[in-house]
CSV table of C-alpha atoms and ligand atoms in Angstrom, one decimal:
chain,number,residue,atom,x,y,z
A,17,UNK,CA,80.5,92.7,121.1
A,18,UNK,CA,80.0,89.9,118.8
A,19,UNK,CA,83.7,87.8,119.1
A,20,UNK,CA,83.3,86.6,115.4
A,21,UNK,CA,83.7,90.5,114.5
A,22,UNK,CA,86.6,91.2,116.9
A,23,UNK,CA,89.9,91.1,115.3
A,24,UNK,CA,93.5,91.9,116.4
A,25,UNK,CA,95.6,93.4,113.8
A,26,UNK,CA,99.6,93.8,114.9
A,27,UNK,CA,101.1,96.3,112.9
A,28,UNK,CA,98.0,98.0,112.5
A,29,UNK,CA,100.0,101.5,112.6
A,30,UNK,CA,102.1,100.1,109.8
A,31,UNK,CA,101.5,100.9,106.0
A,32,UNK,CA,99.4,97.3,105.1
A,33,UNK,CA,98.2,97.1,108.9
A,34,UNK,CA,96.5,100.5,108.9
A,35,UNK,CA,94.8,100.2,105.4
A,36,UNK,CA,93.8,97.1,106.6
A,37,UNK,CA,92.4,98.4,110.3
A,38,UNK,CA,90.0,101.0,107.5
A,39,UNK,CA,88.8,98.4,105.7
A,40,UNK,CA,88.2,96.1,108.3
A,41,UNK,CA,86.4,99.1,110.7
A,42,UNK,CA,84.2,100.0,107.1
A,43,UNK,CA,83.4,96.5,107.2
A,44,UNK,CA,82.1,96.4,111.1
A,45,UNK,CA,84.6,94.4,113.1
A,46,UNK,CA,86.1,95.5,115.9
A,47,UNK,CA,89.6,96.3,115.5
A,48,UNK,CA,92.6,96.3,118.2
A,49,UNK,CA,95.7,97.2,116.8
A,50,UNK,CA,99.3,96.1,118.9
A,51,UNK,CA,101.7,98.1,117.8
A,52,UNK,CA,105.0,99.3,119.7
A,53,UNK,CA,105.3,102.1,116.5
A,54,UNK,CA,108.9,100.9,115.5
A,55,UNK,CA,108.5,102.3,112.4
A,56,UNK,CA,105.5,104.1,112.4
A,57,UNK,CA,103.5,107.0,114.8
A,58,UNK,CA,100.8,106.9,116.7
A,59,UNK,CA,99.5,109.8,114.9
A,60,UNK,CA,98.3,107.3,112.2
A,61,UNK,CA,95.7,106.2,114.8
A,62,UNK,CA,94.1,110.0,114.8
A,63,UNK,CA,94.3,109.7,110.7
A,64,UNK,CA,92.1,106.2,110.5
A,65,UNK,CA,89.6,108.2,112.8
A,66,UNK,CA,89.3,110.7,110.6
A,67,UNK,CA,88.5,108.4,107.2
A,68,UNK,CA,86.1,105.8,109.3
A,69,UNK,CA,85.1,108.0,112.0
A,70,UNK,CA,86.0,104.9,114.4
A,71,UNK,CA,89.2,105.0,116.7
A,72,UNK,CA,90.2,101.5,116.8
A,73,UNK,CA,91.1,99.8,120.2
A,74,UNK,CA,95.0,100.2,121.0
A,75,UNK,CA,98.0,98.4,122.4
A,76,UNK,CA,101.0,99.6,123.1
A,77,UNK,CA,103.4,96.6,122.6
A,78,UNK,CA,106.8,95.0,121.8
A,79,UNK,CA,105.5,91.7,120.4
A,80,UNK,CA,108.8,90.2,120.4
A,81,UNK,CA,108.9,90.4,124.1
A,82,UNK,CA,107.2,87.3,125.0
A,83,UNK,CA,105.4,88.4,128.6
A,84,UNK,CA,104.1,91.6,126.9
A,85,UNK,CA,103.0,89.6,124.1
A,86,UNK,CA,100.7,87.3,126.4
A,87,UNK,CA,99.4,89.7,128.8
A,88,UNK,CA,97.9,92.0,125.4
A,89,UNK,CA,96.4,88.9,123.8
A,90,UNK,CA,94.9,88.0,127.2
A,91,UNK,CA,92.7,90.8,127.6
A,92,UNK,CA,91.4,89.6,124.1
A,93,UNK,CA,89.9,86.3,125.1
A,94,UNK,CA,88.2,84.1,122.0
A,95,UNK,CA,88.5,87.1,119.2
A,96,UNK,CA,88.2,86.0,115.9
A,97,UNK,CA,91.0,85.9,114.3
A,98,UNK,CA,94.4,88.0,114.5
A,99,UNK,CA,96.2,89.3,111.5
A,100,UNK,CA,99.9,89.2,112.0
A,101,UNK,CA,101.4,92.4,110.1
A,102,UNK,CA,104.3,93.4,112.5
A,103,UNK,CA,107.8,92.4,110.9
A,104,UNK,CA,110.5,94.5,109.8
A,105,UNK,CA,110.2,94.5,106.6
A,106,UNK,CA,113.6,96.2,104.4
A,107,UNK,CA,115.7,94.0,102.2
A,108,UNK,CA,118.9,95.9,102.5
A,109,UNK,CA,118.5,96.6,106.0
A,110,UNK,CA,118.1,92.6,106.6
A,111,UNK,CA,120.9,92.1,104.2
A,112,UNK,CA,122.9,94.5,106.6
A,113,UNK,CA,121.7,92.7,110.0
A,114,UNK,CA,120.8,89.3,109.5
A,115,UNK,CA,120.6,88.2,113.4
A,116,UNK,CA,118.1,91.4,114.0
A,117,UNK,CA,115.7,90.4,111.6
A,118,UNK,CA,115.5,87.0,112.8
A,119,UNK,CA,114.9,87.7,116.1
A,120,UNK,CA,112.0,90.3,115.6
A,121,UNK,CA,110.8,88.7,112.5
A,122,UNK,CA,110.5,84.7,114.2
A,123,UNK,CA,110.3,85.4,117.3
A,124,UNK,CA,107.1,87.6,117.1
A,125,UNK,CA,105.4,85.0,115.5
A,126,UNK,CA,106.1,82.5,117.8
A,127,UNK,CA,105.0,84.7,120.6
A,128,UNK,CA,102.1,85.8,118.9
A,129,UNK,CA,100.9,82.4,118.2
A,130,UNK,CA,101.4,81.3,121.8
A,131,UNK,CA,99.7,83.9,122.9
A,132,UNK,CA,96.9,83.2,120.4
A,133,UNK,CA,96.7,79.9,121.2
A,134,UNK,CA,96.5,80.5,124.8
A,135,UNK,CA,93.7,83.3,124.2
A,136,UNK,CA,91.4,80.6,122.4
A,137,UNK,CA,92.0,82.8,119.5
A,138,UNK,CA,91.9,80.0,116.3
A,139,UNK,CA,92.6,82.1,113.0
A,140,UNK,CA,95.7,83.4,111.9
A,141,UNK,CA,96.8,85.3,109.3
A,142,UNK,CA,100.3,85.9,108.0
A,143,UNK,CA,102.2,88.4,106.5
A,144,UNK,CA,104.1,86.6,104.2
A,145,UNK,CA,105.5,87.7,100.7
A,146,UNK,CA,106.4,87.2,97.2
A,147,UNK,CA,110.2,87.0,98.3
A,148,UNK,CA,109.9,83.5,99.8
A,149,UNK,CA,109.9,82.1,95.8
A,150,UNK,CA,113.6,83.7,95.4
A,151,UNK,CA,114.9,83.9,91.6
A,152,UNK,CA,112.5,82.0,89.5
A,153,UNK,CA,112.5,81.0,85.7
A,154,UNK,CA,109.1,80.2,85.3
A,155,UNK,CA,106.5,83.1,85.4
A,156,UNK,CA,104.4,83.6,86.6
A,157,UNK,CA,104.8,81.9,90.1
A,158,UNK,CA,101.6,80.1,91.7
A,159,UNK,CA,101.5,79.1,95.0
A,160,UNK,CA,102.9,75.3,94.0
A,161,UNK,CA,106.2,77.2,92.8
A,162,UNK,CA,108.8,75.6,94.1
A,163,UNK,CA,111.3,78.1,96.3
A,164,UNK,CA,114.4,78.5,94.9
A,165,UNK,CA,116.9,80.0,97.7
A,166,UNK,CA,115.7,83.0,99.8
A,167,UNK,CA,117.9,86.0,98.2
A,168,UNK,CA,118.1,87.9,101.7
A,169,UNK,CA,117.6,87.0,105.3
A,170,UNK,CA,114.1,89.1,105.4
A,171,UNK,CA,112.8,86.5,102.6
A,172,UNK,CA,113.8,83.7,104.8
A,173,UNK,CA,111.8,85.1,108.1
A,174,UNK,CA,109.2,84.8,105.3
A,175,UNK,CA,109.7,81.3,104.3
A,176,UNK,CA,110.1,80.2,108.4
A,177,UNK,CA,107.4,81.9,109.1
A,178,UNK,CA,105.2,80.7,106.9
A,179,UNK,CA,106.6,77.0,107.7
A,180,UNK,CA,106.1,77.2,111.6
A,181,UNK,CA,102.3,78.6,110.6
A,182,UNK,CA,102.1,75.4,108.8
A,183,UNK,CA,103.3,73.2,111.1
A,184,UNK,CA,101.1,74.5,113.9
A,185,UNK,CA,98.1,73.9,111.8
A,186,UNK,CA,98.8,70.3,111.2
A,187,UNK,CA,98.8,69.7,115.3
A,188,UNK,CA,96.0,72.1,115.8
A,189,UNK,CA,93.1,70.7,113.7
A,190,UNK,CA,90.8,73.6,114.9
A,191,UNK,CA,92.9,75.9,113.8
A,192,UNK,CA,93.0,78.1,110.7
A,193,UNK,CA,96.0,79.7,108.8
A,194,UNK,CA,96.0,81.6,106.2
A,195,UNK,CA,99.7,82.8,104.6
A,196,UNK,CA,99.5,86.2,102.1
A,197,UNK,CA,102.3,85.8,100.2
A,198,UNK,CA,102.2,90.2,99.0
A,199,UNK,CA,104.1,91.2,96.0
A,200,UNK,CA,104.9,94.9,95.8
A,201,UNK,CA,102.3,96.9,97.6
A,202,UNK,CA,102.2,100.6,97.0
A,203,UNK,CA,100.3,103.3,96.7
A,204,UNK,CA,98.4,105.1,99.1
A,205,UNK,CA,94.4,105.5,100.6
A,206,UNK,CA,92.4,107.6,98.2
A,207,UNK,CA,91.6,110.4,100.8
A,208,UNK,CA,95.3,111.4,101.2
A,209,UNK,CA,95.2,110.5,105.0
A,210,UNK,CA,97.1,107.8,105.2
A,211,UNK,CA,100.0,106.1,103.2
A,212,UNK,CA,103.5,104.6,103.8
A,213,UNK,CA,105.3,106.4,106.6
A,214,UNK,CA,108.7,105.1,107.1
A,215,UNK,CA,110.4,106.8,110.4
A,216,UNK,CA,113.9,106.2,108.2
A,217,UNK,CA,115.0,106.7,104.9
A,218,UNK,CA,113.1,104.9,102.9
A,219,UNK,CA,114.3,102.5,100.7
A,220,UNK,CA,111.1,101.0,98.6
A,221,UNK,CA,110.7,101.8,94.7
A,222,UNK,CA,107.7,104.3,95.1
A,223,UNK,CA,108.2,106.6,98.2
A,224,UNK,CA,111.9,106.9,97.0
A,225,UNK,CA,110.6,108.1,93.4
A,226,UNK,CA,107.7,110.3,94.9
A,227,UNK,CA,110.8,111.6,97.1
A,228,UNK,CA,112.6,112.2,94.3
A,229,UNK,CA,110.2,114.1,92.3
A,230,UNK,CA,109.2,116.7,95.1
A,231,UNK,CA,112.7,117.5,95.8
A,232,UNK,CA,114.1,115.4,99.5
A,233,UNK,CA,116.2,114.1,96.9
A,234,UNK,CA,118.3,115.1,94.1
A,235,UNK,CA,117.8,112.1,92.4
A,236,UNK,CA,116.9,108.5,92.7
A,237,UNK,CA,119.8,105.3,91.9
A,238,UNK,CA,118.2,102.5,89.6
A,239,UNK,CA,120.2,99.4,91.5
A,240,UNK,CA,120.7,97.3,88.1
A,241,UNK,CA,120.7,97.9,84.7
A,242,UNK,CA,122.2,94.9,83.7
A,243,UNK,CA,119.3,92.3,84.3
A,244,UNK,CA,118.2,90.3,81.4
A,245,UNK,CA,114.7,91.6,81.2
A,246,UNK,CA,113.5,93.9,78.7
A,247,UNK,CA,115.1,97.3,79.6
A,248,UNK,CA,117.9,95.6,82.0
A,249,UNK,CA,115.8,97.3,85.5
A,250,UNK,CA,114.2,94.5,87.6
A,251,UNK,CA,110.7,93.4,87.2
A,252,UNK,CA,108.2,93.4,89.8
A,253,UNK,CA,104.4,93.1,90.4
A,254,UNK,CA,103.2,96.5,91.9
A,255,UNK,CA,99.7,96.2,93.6
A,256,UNK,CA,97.6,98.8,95.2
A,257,UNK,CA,97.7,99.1,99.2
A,258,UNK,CA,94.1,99.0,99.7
A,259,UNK,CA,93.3,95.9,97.1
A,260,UNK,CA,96.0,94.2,99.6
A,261,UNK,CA,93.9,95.6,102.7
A,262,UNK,CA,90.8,94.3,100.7
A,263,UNK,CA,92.2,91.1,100.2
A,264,UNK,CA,92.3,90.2,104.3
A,265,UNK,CA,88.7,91.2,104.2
A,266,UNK,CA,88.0,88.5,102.2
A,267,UNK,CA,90.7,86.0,103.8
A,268,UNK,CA,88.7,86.5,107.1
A,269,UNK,CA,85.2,86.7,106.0
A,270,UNK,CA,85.4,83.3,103.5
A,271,UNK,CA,88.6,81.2,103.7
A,272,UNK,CA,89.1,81.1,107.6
A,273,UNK,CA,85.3,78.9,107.4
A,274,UNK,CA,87.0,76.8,105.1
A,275,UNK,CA,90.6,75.5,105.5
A,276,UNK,CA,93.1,74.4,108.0
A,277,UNK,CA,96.1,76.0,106.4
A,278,UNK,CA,96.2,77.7,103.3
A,279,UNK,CA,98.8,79.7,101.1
A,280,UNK,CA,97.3,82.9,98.5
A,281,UNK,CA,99.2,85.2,96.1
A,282,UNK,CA,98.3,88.8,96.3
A,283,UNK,CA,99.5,90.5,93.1
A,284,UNK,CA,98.3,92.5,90.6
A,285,UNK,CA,99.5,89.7,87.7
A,286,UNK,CA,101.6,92.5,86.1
A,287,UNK,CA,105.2,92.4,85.3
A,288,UNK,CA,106.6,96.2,85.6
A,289,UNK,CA,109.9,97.1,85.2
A,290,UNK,CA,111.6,99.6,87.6
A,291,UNK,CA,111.7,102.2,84.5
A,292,UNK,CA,108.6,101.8,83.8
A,293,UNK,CA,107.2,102.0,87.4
A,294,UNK,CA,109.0,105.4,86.9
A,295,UNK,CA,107.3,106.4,83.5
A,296,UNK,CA,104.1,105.8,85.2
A,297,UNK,CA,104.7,108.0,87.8
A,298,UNK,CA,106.3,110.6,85.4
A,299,UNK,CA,103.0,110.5,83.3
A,300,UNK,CA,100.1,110.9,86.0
A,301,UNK,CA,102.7,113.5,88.3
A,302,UNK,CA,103.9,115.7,85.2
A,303,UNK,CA,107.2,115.0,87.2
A,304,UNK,CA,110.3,114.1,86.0
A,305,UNK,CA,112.4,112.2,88.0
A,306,UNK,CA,116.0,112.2,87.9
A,307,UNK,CA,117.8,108.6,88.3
A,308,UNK,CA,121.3,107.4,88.0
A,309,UNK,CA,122.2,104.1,87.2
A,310,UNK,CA,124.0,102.4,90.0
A,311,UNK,CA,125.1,98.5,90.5
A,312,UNK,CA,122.3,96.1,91.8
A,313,UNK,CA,121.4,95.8,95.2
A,314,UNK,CA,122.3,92.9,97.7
A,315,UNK,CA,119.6,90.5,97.8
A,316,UNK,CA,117.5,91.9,94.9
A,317,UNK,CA,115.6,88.9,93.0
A,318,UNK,CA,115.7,89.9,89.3
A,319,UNK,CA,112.3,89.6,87.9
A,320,UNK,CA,109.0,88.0,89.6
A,321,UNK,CA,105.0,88.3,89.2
A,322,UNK,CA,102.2,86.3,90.7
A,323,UNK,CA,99.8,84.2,89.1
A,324,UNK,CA,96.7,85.7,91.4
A,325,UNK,CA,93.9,83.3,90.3
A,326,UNK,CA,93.5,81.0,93.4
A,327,UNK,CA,92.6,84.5,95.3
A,328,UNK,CA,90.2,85.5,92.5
A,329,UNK,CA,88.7,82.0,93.2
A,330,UNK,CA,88.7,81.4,96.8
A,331,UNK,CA,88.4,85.1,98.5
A,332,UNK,CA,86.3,86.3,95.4
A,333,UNK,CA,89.0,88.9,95.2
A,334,UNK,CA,89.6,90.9,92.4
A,335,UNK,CA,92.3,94.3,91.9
A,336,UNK,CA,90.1,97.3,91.8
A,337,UNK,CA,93.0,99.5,91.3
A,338,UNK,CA,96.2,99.6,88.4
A,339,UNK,CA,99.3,100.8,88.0
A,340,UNK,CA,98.6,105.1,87.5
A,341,UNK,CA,96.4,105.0,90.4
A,342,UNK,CA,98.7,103.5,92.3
A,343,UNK,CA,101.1,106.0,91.1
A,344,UNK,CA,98.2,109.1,91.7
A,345,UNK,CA,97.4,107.7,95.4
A,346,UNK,CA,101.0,107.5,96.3
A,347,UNK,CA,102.0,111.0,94.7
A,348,UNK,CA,99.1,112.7,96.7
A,349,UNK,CA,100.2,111.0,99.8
A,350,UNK,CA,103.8,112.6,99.3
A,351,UNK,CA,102.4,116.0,98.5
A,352,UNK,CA,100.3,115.6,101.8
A,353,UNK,CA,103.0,114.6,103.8
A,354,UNK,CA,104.8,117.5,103.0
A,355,UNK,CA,102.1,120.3,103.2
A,356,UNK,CA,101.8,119.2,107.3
B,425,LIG,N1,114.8,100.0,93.4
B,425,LIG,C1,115.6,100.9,92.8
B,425,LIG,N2,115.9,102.1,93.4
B,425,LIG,C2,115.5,102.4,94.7
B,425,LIG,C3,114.6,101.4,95.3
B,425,LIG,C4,114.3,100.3,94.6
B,425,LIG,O1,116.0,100.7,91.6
B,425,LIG,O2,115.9,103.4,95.2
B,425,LIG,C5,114.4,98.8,92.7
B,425,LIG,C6,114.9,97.6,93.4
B,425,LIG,O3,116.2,97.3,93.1
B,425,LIG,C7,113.8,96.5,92.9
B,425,LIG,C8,112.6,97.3,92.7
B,425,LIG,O4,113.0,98.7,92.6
B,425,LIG,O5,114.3,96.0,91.7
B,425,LIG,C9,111.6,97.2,93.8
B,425,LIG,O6,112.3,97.4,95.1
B,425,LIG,P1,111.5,97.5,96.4
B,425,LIG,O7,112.6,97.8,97.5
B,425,LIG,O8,110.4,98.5,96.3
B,425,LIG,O9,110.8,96.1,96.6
B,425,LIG,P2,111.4,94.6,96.7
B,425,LIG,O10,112.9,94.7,96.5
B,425,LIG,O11,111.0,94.2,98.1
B,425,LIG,O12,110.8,93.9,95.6
């Protein structure tokens, strides 16, 4: 196998990682995926067989355990890059323990750059995210948006993250680093097989409406009425799973030849509000969802949407989906999930 196709994904059971192993399988790499499934099944291995007829290579690993760390990226000598998905990744939950979140968040990317490093493997690619810019006047944000302060300790694994990426560039010339700062992906893969799978409750915008409307709920809690935006909910930029899957694709395939560190927005460019996110979903479902109005939510930023035209530019990456098929895709996925 040709090393400029072999990628290693971590997280590639997770809900970006796996969307990401399909697209990058469709596109002929080789894919290994490290995973240690803390929130998410091996199951979802079988599933990207059955859309790419491909299983991609596996490892079974804790990435935040330094020795295992090493010894998977060692039986990967000189692939081509590595995408590094595997984070936890809940707001509240970070909010609720800080000192966990750290320590998987940082300390997996330190290991995995070590071990990287010490595999001859030169590209990296972060998972970073919109939450790094905290509460910003100005929208939309660009990448030269100052940070205001990270609203929750998951934002600031972000924001370190993305630091120690850039620092390691700047004393490894040879090295390329790409950060994805994500805004709010949802959805689901148009064949129904695969889609966001949280092993707890979960606690993001769309599977908790989806959740809502097929009945695991009684109703949904809008956390803030009170904002000043134009219905009081909190705006966000919703973008499609698989444009975000896309978007690596691209990273790997045109910036990684170019750059020795680098920082790219993926967002849709649209400003929705929570109740609007809900209409959506109300108007492609025929659902109605029930909602009560509850107090905002710890570390909740109160309105933010990217300014995506340096990824149009550099990774010739456009959205290919909006907001109702985003909506459709995720609805399908919950219906799925619940005919098993
Ligand atoms: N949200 C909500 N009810 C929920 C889950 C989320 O009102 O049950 C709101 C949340 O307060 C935020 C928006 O939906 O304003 C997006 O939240 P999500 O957790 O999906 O993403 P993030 O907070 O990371 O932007």
């Amino acid at each position: 196998m040709n090393n400029s196709k072999k990628i290693i994904v971590t997280g590639g059971a997770g809900y970006i990682g796996s969307h990401t192993v399909i697209e990058l399988l469709s596109q002929g790499y080789h894919v290994t995926s490290m995973d240690n499934f803390s929130n998410s099944s091996p199951d979802v291995y079988r599933r990207i067989e059955a859309i790419t007829n491909q299983l991609p290579e596996t490892a079974t690993v804790d990435l935040a355990d330094k020795k295992a760390c090493l010894e998977a990226f060692a039986k990967h000598r000189n692939a081509f890059a590595v995408i590094h998905f595997a984070a936890f990744k809940s707001v509240p939950e970070s909010v609720a323990s800080p000192i966990e979140y750290y320590r998987n968040n940082v300390n997996s990317l330190l290991n995995v750059m070590e071990a990287a490093t010490e595999a001859g493997i030169r590209n990296i690619i972060f998972s970073s995210s919109c939450s790094v810019y905290g509460n910003i006047n100005q929208l939309p944000v660009n990448e030269n948006t100052p940070f205001s302060k990270a609203a929750s300790p998951y934002a600031y694994t972000k924001v370190i993250g993305e630091r120690i990426l850039e620092d390691y560039c700047q004393i490894h010339p040879e090295a390329k680093g790409i950060s994805l700062r994500y805004f709010n992906p949802v959805g689901a893969h148009p064949s129904g097989l695969i889609g966001e799978l949280p092993l707890d409750r979960p606690n993001n915008l769309v599977p908790v409406i989806t959740q809502t409307a097929i009945g695991k709920r009684n109703q949904m809690e809008i956390f803030g009425f009170d904002y000043p935006t134009r219905d009081g909910t909190c705006i966000r930029d919703y973008i499609h799973v698989c444009d975000i899957a896309a978007a690596h694709v691209a990273a790997i395939e045109v910036q990684l030849e170019q750059v020795n560190y680098d920082v790219i927005n993926l967002g849709s460019g649209q400003g929705v509000s929570v109740l609007e996110a809900i209409s959506a979903f109300e108007k492609v479902s025929g659902k109605k969802v029930n909602y009560l109005r509850s107090p905002r939510r710890p570390g909740d930023v109160e309105a933010i949407y990217s300014d995506s035209s340096k990824a149009g530019k550099i990774l010739n990456w456009t959205t290919r989906y909006n907001l109702e098929d985003m909506m459709k895709t995720a609805w399908q996925w919950e219906q799925n999930l619940n005919n098993k």
